Short mmCIF file of C-alpha atoms and ligand atoms in Angstrom, two decimals:
data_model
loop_
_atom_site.label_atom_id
_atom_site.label_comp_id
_atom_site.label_asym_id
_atom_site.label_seq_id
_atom_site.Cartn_x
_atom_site.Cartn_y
_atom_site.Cartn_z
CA UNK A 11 96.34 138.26 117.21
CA UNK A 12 98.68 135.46 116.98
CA UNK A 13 101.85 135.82 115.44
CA UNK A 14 104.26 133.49 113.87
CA UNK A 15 107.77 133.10 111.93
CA UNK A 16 106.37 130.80 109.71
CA UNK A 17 102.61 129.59 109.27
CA UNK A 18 101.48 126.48 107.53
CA UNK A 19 97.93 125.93 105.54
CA UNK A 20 97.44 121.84 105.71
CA UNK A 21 98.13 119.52 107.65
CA UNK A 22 99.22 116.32 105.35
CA UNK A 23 102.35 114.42 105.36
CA UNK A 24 103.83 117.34 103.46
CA UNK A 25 102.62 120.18 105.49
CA UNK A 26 103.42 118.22 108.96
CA UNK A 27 107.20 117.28 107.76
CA UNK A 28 107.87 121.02 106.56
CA UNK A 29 107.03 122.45 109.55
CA UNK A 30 108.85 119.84 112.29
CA UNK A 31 112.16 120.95 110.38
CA UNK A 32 111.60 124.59 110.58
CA UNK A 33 110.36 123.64 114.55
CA UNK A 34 113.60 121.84 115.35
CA UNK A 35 115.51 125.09 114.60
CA UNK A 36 113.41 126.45 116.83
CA UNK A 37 111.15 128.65 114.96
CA UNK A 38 107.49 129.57 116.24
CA UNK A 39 105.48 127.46 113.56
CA UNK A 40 101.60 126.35 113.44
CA UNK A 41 99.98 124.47 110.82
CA UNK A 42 96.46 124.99 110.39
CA UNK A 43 94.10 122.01 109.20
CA UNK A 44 90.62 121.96 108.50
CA UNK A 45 89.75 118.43 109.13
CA UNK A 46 89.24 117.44 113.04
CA UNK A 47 91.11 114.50 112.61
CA UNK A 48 94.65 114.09 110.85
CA UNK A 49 94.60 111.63 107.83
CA UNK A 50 90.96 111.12 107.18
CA UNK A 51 89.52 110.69 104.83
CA UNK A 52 92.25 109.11 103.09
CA UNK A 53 93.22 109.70 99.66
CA UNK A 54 96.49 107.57 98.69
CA UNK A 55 97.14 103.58 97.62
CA UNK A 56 99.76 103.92 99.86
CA UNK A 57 102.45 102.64 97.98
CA UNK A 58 106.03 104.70 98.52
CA UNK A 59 109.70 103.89 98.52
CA UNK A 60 111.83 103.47 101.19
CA UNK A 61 113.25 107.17 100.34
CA UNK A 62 110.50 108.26 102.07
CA UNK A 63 111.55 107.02 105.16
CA UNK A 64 114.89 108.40 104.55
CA UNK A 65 113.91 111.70 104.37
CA UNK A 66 111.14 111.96 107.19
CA UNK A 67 113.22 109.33 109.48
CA UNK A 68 110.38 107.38 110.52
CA UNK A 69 110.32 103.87 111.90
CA UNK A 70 108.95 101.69 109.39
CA UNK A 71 107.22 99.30 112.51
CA UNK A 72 103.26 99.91 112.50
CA UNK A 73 103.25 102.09 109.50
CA UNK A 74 104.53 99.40 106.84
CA UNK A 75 101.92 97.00 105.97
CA UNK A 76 103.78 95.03 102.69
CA UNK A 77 106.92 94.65 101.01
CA UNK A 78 106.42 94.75 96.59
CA UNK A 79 109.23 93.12 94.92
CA UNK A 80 107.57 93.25 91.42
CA UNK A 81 104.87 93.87 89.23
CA UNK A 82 102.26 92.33 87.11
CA UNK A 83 101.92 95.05 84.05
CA UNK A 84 98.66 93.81 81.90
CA UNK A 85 98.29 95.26 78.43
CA UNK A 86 95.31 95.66 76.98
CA UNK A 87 95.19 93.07 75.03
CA UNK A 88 95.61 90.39 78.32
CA UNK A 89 99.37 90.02 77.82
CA UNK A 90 101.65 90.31 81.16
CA UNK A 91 104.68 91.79 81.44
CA UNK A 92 106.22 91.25 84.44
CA UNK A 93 109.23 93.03 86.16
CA UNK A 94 111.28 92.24 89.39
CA UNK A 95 111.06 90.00 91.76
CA UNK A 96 114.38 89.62 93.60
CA UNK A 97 114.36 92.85 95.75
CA UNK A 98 112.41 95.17 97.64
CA UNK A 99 110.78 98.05 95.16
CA UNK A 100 108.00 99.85 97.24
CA UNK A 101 106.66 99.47 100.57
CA UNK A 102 102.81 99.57 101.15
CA UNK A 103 101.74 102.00 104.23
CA UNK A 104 99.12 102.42 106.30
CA UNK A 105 98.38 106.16 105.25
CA UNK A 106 96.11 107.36 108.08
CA UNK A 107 98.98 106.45 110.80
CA UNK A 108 101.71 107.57 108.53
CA UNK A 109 100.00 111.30 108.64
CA UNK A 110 99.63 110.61 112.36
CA UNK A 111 103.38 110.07 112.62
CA UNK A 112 104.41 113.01 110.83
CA UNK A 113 101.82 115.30 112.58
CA UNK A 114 102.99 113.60 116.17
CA UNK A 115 106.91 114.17 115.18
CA UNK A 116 105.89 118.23 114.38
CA UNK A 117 104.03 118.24 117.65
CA UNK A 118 107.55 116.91 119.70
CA UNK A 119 109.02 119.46 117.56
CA UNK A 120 106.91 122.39 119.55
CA UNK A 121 104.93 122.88 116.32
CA UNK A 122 101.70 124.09 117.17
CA UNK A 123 99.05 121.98 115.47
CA UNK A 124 95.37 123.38 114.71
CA UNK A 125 92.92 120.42 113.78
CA UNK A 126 89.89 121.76 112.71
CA UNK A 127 90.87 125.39 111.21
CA UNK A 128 90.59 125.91 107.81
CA UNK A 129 92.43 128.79 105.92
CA UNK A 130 89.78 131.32 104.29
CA UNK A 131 91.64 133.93 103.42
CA UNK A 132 95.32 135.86 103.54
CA UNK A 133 96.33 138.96 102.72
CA UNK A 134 99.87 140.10 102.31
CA UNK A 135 100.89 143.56 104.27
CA UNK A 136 103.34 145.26 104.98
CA UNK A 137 106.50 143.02 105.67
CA UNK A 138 103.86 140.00 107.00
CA UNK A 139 100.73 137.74 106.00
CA UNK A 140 97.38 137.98 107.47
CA UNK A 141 95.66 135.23 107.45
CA UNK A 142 91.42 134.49 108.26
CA UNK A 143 91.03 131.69 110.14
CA UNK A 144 87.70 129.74 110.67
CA UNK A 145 87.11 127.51 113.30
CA UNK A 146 82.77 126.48 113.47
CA UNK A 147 81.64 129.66 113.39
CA UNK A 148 84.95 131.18 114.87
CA UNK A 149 87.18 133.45 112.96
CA UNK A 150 90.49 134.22 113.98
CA UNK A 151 93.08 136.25 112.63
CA UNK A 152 96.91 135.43 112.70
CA UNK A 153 100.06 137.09 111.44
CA UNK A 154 103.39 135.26 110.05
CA UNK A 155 106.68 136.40 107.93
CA UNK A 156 106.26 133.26 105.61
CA UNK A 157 102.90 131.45 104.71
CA UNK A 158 103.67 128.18 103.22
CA UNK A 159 100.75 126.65 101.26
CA UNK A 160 100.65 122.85 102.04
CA UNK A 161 96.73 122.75 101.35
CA UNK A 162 96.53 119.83 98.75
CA UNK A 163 95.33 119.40 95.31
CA UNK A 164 92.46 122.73 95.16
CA UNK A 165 95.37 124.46 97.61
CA UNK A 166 93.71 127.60 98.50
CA UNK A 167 96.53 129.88 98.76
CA UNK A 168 97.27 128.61 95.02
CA UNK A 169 94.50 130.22 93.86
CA UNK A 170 94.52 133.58 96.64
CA UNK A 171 97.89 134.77 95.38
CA UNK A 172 97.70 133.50 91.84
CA UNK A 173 99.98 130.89 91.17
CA UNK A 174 99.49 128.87 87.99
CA UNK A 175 97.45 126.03 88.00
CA UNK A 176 99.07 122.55 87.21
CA UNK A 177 98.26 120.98 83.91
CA UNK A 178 96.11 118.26 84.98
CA UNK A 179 93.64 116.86 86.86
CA UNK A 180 93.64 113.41 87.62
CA UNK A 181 90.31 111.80 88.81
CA UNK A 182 90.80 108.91 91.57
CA UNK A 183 88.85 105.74 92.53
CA UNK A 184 89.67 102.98 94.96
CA UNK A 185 89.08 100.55 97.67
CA UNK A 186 90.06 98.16 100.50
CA UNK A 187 89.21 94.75 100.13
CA UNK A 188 88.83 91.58 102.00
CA UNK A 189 89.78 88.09 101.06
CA UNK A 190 91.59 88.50 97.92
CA UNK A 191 94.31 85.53 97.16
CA UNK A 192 97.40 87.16 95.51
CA UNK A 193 100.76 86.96 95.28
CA UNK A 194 101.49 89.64 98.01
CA UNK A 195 104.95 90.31 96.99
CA UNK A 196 103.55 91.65 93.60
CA UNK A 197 101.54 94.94 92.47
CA UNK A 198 99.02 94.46 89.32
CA UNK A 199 98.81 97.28 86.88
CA UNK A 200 96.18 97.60 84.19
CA UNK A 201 96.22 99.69 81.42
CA UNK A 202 93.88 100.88 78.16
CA UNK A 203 91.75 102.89 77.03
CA UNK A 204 89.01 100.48 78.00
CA UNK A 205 90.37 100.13 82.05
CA UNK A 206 91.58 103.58 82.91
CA UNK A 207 92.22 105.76 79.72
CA UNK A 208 94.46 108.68 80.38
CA UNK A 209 96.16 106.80 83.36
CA UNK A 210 96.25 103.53 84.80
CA UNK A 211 94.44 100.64 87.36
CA UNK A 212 96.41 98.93 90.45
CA UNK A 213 95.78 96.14 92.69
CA UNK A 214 98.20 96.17 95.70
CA UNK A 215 98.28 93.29 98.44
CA UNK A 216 98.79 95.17 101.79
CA UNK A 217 99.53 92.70 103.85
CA UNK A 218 102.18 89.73 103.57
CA UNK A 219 99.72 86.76 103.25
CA UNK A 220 97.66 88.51 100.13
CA UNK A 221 94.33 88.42 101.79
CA UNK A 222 93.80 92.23 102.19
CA UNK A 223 94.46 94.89 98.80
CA UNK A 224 94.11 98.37 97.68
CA UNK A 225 92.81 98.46 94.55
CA UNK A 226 91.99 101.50 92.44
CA UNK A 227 92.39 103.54 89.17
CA UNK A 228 92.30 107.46 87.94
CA UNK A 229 91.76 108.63 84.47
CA UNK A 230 91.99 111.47 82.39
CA UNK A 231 89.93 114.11 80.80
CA UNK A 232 89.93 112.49 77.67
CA UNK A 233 87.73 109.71 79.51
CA UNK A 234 84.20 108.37 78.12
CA UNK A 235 82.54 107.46 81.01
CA UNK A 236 82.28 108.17 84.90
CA UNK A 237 84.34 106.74 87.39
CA UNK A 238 82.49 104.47 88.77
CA UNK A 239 81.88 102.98 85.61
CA UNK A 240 85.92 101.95 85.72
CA UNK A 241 85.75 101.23 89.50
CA UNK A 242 83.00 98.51 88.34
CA UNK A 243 84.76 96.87 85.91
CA UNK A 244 88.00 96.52 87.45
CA UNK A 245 85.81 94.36 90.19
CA UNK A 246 85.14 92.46 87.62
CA UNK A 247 88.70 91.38 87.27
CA UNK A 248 89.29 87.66 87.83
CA UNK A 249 91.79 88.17 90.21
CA UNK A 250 89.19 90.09 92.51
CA UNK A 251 86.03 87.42 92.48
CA UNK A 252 84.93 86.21 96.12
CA UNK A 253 86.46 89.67 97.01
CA UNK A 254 84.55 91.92 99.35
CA UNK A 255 84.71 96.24 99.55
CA UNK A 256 86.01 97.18 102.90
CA UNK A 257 85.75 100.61 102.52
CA UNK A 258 86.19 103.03 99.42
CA UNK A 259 88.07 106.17 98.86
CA UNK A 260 88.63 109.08 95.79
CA UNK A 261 90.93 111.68 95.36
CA UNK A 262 92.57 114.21 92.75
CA UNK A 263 95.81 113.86 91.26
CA UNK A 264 97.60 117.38 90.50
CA UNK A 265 100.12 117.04 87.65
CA UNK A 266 102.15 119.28 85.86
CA UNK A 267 104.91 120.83 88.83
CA UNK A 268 104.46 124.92 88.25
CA UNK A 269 106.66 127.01 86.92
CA UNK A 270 106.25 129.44 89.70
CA UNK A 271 105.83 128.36 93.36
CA UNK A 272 106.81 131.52 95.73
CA UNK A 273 105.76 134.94 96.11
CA UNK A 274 106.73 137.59 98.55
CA UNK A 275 105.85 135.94 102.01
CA UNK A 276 104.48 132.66 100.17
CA UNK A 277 105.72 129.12 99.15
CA UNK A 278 103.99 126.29 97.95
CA UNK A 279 104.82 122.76 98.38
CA UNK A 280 103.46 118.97 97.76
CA UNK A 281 100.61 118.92 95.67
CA UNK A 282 99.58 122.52 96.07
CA UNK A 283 102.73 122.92 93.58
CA UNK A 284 101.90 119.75 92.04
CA UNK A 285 105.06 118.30 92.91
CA UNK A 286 103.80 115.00 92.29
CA UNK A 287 105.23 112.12 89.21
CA UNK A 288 103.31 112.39 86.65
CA UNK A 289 104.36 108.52 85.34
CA UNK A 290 102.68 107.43 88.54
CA UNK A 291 100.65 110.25 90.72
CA UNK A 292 103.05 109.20 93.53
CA UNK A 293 103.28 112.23 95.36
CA UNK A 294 104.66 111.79 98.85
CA UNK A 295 108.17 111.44 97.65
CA UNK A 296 108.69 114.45 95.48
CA UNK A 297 106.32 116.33 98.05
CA UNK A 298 108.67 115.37 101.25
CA UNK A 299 111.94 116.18 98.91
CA UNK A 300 110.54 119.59 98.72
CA UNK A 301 109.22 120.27 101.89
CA UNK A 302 113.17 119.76 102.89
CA UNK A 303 114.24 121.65 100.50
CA UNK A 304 111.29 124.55 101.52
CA UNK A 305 111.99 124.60 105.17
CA UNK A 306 115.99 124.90 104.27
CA UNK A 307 114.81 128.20 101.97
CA UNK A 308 112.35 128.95 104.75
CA UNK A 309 114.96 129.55 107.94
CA UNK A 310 117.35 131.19 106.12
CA UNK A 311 114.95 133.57 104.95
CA UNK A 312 113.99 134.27 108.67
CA UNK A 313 117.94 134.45 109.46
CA UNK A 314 118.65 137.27 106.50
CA UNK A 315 114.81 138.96 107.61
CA UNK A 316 114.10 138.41 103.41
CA UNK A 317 110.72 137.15 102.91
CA UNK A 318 110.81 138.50 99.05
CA UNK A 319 110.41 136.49 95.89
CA UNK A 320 113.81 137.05 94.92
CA UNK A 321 114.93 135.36 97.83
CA UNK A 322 112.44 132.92 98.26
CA UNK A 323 112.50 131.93 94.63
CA UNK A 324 116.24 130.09 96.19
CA UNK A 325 113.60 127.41 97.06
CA UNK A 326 112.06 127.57 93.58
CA UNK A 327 115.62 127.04 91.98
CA UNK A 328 116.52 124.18 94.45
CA UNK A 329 113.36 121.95 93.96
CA UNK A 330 113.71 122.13 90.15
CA UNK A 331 117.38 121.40 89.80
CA UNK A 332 116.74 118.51 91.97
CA UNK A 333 113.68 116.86 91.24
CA UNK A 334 111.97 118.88 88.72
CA UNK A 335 113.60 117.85 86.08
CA UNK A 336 112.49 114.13 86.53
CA UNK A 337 108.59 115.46 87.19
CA UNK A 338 108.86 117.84 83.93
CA UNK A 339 110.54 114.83 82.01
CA UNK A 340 107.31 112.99 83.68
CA UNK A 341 105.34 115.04 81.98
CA UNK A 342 106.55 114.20 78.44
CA UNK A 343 106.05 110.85 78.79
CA UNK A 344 102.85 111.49 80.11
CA UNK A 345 102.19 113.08 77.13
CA UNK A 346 103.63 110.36 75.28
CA UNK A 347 101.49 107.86 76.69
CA UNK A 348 98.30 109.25 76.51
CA UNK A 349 98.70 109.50 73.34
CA UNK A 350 99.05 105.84 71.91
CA UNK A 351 95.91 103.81 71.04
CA UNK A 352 95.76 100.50 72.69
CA UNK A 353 96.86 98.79 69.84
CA UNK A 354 100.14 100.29 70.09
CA UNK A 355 100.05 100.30 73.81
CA UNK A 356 100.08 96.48 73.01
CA UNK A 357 103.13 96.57 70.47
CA UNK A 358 105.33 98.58 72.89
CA UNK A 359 104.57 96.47 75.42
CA UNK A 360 105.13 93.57 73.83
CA UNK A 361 108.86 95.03 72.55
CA UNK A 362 109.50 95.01 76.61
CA UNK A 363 108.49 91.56 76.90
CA UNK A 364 111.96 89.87 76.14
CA UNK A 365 114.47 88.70 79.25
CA UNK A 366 117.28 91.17 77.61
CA UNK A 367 114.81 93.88 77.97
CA UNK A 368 113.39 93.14 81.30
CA UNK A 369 116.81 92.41 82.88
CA UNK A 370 117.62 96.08 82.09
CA UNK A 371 114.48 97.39 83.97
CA UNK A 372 115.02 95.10 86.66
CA UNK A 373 118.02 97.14 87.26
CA UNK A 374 117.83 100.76 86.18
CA UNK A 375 114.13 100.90 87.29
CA UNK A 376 113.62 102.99 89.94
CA UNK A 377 109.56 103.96 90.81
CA UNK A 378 110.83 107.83 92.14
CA UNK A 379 112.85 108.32 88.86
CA UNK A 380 112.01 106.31 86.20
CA UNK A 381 113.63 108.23 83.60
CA UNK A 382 116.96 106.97 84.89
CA UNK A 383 115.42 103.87 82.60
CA UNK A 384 114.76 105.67 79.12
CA UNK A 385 118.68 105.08 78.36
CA UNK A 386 120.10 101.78 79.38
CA UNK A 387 116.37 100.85 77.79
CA UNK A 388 116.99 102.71 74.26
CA UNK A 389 120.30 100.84 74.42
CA UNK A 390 118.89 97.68 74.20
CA UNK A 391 115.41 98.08 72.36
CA UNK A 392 116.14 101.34 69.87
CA UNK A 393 113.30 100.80 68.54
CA UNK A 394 111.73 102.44 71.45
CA UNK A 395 113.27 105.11 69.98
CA UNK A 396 110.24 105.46 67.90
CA UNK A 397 108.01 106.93 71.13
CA UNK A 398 111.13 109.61 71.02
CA UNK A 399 109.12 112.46 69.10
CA UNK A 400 105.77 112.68 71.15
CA UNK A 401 108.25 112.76 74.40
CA UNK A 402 110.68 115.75 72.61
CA UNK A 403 107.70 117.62 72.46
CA UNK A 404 106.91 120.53 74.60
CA UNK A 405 104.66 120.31 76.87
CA UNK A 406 102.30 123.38 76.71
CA UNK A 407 101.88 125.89 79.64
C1 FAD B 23 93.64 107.90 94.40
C2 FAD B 23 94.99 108.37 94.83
C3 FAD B 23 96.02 107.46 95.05
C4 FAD B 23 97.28 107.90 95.41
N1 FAD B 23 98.26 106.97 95.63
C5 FAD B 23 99.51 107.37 95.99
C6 FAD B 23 100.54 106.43 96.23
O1 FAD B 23 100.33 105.22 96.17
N2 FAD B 23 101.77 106.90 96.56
C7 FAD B 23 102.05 108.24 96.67
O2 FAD B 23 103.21 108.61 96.93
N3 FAD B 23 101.08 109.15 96.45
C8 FAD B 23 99.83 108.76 96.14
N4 FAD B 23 98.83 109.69 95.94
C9 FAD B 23 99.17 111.11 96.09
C10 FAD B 23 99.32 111.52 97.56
O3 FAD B 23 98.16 111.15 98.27
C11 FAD B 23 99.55 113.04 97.65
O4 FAD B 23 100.59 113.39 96.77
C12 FAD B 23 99.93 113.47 99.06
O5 FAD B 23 98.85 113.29 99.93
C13 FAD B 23 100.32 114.95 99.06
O6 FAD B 23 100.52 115.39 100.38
P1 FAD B 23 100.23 116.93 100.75
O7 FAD B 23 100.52 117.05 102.21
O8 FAD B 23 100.90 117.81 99.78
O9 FAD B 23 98.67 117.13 100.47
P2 FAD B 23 97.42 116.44 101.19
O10 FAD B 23 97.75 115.09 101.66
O11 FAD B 23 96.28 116.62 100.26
O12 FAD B 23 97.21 117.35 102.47
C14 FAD B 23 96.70 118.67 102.35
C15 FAD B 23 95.96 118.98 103.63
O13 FAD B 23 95.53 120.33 103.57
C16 FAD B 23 94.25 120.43 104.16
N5 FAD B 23 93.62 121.66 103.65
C17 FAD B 23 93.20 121.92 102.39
N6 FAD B 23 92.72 123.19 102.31
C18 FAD B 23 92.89 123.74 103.54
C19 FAD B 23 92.59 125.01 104.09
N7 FAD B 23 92.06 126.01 103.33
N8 FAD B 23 92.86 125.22 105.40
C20 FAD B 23 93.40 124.24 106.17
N9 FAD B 23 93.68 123.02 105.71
C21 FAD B 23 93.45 122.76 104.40
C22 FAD B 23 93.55 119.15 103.72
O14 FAD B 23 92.48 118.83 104.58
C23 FAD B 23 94.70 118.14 103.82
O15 FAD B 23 94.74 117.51 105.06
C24 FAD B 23 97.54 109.29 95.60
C25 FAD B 23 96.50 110.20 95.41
C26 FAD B 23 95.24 109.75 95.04
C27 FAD B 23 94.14 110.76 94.85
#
């Protein structure tokens, strides 16, 4: 049986990063992956902040397609708002050789990568995990102090030890496209009830001459129709005529960061802990913030020999104090937002639609913590203040 400090299930961005830090202070760490090959299929429009590559220290040559300065917000009833322009606001990456990065930086860490091995089971024992491995019609059995759950949205070891499940599911739709004509230094969201209730739609240029996008949309439960149904209509857009589907993708969203995210011998991270914005189901960010913050709680538990909740839950308190807050604040406005019809969608968005107003996002806006906006904005438009209730409201669970 193989044996390990540390063991990771998953082998996304979040699981890769997590386990090159805990390799670099030279602990024995695997990650195990199901798929053959790392980043397929992908999931992700691909837009992140340059915090991202603060944290993982990756060059941003061959993985960043675009530079987004601004974007187009369309309300439902065909108004624009738009916002920025003068700087850079989120970079647009390739995601399939972004997860190649992080999984080749683990590798020159000495991590030891398993493609093709998906987690089935685990089992805690006496001071370790056991964990059922199955590779085609393999099974293999390792041991580790600390299992860190990395596996995505449906994370298995969620549901194996019992963790709460986050609040939400978001249901995803989108797709490459060929010869578009846009701006490329701006993003296009759409939102309504009628484009993508519960959430919202995006078209992002990824590359610099506007010819290639990403478009897609998710929606919530309170949705009327399928997907697809969406999907079709937002080709209908007249930005998108003479445009031609490359190649299309899905996903699920996981919102709602839980309340409890280690156990003796177990810690969750990225979207297995739905650590992931609710405002916009950006999840790399707050996922790489808390791997850091998991593999710090990680080696000192294997310096003290304390693999117990108590100790563990260190990690817990750290990711909270210093991001939670702006994903459980998320959620409020989430809640917020979801609940206005489209008529008022309209008003409020025509409130932002004045230069005083738009100066003042154009400077406290920030896409990883937009509530770092809600003030400076309630300053100058109180009668924002109006959305206040809904977003003072607990959410449940
Ligand atoms: C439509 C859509 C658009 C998005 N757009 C953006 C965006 O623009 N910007 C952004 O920041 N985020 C975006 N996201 C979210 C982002 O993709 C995720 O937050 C991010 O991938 C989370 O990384 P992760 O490593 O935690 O999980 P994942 O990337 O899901 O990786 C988990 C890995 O675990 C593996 N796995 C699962 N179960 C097992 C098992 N039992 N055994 C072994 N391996 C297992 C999976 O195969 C997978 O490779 C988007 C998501 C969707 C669905």
């Amino acid at each position: 049986m193989d044996e390990y400090d540390i063991a990771v299930a998953g082998g996304g961005p979040v699981g890769c990063f997590v386990t090159e830090q805990l390799a670099s202070k030279g602990r024995h760490v695997a990650v195990f992956e199901e798929h053959r090959t790392i980043g397929e299929p992908v999931h992700c429009a691909g837009l992140v902040t340059q915090r991202v590559f603060d944290i993982t220290k990756c060059s941003q040559i061959g993985l960043v397609q675009n530079k987004i300065y601004g974007a187009h917000i369309h309300s439902p009833a065909g108004a624009t708002l738009t916002i920025g322009g003068e700087t850079v606001h989120g970079l647009v990456i390739n995601r399939k050789r972004f997860d190649e990065t992080l999984f080749q930086n683990a590798h020159s860490a000495g991590v030891s990568l398993f493609t093709g091995y998906k987690v089935v089971s685990a089992k805690k024992q006496e001071n370790h995990i056991t964990l059922t491995i199955q590779k085609d019609e393999q099974t293999l059995t390792v041991r580790c102090n600390i299992l860190i759950g990395a596996d995505g949205p449906y994370s298995s070891i969620r549901k194996i030890f019992g963790f709460p499940h986050p609040i939400e599911m978001l249901q995803g739709i989108g797709a490459e496209l060929s010869d578009t004509a846009l701006d490329p230094r701006f993003v296009h969201i759409f939102v309504g009830r009628i484009v993508a209730p519960g959430f919202f739609a995006w078209i992002i240029p990824t590359n610099v001459h506007g010819t290639t996008a990403r478009i897609g949309l998710c929606i919530g439960k309170q949705s009327n129709h399928p997907l697809q149904h969406y999907f079709t209509a937002l080709l209908q857009q007249p930005l998108l005529q003479g445009t031609n589907v490359m190649k299309r993708f899905g996903g699920v969203i996981p919102l709602g960061p839980l309340k409890k995210t280690v156990d003796d011998h177990v810690m969750l991270v990225g979207d297995a802990a739905a650590q992931v914005k609710p405002t916009s189901g950006g999840g790399i960010y707050p996922g790489l913030f808390c791997a850091a913050q998991c593999a710090i709680v990680a080696e000192e538990s294997l310096q003290k020999q304390q693999f117990d909740v108590q100790f563990l839950k260190h990690y817990h308190r750290k990711w909270t104090k210093e991001i939670g807050r702006e994903l459980f604040l998320g959620m409020r406005f989430r809640k917020m937002f979801t609940s206005l019809t489209d008529e008022q969608l309209v008003k409020y968005l025509e409130k932002l639609n004045n230069q005083k107003t738009i100066d003042v996002i154009n400077t406290h806006g920030d896409i990883d913590y937009p509530s770092r906006l809600a003030l400076p904005l309630i300053r100058t438009s109180p009668s924002l203040l109006s959305l206040a209730p809904a977003m003072l409201k607990r959410t449940k669970k």
